[in-house]
mmCIF file of C-alpha atoms in Angstrom:
data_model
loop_
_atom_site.group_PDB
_atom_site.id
_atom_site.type_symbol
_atom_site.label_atom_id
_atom_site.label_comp_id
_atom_site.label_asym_id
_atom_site.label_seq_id
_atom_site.Cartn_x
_atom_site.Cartn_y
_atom_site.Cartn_z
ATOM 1 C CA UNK A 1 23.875 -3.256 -14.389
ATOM 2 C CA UNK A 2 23.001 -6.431 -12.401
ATOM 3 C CA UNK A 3 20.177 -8.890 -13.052
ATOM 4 C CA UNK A 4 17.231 -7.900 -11.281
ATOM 5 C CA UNK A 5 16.273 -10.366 -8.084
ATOM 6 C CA UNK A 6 13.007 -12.463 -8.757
ATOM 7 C CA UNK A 7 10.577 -11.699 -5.989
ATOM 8 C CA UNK A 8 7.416 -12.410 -7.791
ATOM 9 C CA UNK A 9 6.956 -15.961 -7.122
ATOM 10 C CA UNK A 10 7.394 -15.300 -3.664
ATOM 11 C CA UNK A 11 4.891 -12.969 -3.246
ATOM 12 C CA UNK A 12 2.586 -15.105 -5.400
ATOM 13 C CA UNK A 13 3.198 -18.084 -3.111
ATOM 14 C CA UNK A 14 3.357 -16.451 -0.185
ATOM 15 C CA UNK A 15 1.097 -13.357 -0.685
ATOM 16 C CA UNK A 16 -2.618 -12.748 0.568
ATOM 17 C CA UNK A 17 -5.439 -11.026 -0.843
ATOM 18 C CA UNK A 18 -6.612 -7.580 0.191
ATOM 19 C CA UNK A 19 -9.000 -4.973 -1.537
ATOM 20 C CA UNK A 20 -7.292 -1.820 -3.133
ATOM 21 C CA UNK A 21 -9.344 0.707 -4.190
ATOM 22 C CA UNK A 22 -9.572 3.105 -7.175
ATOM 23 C CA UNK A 23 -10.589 6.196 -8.584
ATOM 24 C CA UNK A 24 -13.246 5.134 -11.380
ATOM 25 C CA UNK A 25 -11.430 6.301 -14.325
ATOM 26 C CA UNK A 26 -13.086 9.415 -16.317
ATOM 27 C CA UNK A 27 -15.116 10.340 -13.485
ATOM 28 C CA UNK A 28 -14.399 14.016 -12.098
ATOM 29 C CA UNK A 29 -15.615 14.628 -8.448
ATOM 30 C CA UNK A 30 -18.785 17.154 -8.185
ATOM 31 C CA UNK A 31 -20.332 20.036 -6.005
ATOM 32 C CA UNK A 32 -23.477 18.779 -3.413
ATOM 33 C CA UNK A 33 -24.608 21.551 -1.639
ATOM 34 C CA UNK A 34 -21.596 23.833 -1.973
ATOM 35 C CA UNK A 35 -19.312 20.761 -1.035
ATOM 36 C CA UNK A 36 -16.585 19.250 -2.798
ATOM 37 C CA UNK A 37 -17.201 15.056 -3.078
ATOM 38 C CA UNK A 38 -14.938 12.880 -4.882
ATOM 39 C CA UNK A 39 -16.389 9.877 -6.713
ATOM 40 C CA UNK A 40 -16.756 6.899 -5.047
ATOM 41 C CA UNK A 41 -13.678 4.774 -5.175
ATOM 42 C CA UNK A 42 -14.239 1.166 -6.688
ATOM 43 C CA UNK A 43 -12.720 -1.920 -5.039
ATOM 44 C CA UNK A 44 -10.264 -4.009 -6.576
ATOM 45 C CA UNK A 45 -9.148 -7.365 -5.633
ATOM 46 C CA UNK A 46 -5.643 -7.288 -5.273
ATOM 47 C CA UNK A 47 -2.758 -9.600 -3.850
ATOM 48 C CA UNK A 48 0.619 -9.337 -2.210
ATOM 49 C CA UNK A 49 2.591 -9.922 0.890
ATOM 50 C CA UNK A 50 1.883 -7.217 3.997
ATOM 51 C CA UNK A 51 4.560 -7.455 6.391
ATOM 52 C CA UNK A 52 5.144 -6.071 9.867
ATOM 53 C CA UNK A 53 7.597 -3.271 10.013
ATOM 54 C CA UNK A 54 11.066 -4.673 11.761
ATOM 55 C CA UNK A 55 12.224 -2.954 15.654
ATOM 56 C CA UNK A 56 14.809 -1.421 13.189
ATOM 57 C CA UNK A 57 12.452 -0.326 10.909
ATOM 58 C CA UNK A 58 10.325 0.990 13.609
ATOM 59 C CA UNK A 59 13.421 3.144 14.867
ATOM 60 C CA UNK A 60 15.689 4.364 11.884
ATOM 61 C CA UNK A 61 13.587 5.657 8.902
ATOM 62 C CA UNK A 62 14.184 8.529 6.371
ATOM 63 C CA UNK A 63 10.455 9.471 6.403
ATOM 64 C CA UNK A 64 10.178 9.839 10.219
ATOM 65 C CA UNK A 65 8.970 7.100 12.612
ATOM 66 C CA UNK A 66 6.869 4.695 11.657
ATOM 67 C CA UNK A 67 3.742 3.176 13.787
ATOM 68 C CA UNK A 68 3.173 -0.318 15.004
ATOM 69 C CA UNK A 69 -0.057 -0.391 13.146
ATOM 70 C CA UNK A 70 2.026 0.374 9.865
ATOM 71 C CA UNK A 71 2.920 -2.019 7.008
ATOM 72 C CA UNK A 72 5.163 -2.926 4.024
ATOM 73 C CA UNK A 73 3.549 -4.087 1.207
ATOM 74 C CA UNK A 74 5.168 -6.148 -1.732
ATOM 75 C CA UNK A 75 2.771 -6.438 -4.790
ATOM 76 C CA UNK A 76 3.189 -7.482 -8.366
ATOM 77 C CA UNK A 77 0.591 -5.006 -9.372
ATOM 78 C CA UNK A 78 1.402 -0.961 -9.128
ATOM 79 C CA UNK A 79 -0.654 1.493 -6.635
ATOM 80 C CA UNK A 80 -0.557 5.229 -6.411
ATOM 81 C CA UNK A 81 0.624 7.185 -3.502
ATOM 82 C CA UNK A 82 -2.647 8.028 -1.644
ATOM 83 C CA UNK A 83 -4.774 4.826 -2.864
ATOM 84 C CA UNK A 84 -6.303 3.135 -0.079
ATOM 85 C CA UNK A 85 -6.241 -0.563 0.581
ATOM 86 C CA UNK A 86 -7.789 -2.837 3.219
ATOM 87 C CA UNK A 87 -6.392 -6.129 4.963
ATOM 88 C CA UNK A 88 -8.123 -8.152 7.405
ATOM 89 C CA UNK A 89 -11.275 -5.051 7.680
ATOM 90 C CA UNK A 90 -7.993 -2.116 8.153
ATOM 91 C CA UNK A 91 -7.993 0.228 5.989
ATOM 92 C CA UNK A 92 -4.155 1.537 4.976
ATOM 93 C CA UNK A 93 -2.898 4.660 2.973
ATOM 94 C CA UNK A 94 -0.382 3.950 0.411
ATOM 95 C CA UNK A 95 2.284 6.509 1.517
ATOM 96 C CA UNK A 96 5.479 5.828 -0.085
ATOM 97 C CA UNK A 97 7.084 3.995 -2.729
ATOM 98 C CA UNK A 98 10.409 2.403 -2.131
ATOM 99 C CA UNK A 99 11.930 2.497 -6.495
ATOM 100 C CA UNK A 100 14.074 -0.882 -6.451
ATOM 101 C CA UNK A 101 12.579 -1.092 -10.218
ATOM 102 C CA UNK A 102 16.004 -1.609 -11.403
ATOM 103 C CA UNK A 103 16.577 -4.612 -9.004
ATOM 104 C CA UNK A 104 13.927 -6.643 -8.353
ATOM 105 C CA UNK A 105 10.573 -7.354 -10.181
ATOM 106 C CA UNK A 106 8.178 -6.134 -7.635
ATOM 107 C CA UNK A 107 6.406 -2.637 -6.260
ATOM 108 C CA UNK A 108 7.460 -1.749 -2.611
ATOM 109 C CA UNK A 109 5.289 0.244 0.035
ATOM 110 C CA UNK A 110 4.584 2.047 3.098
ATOM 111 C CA UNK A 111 0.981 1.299 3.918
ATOM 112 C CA UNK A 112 -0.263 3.602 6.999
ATOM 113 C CA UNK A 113 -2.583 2.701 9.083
ATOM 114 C CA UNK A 114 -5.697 4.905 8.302
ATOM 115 C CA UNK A 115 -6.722 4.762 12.104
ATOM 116 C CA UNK A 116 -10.359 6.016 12.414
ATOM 117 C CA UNK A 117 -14.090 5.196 13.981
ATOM 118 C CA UNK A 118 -13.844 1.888 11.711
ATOM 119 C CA UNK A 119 -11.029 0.689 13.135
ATOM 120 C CA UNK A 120 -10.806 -1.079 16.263
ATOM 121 C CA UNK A 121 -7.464 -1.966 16.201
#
């Protein structure tokens, strides 16, 4: 098996804070007035490198097409599939995980772009 690539001190040089938020652990979501509501997710200060998606990125993907607005994100720290995250006031969905766990030292994602009324961009 080969060594695993060091990417960590890359994204810790080169990386920039954002806000991931969490489900508060133990907490189960509750009825109001007939209505499902989850808990209220807590944010996190996180850190890693967001990158723009390449043209060929943007035109060859397994998942579909990705959109302008979309990002890859490179953190030391792991996220679930479906966590939120925010960058510069946008708010992204983690969507996918790309495994290269058995060659380099950091998590790889697809964060979409969560588009809504918040969002100017």
């Amino acid at each position: 098996m080969p060594e695993k690539m060091i990417f960590a001190p890359m994204v810790q040089e080169n990386g920039k804070p954002f806000t991931a938020f969490q489900k508060p652990v133990g907490e189960k979501g509750r009825y109001v007035a007939g209505d499902w509501v989850e808990p209220e997710s807590i944010p996190v200060p996180s850190f890693g490198v967001i990158l723009l998606f390449s043209d060929d990125d943007l035109r060859y993907s397994e998942a579909g097409t990705y959109s302008t607005k979309d990002r890859k994100l490179y953190t030391i720290d792991p996220l679930e599939q479906g966590q939120e995250i925010e960058y510069k006031g946008i708010r992204y969905t983690v969507q996918q995980f790309k495994d290269y766990s058995d060659y380099a030292d950091v998590f790889i994602y697809v964060a979409r772009w969560a588009g809504n009324a918040d969002n100017s961009v």
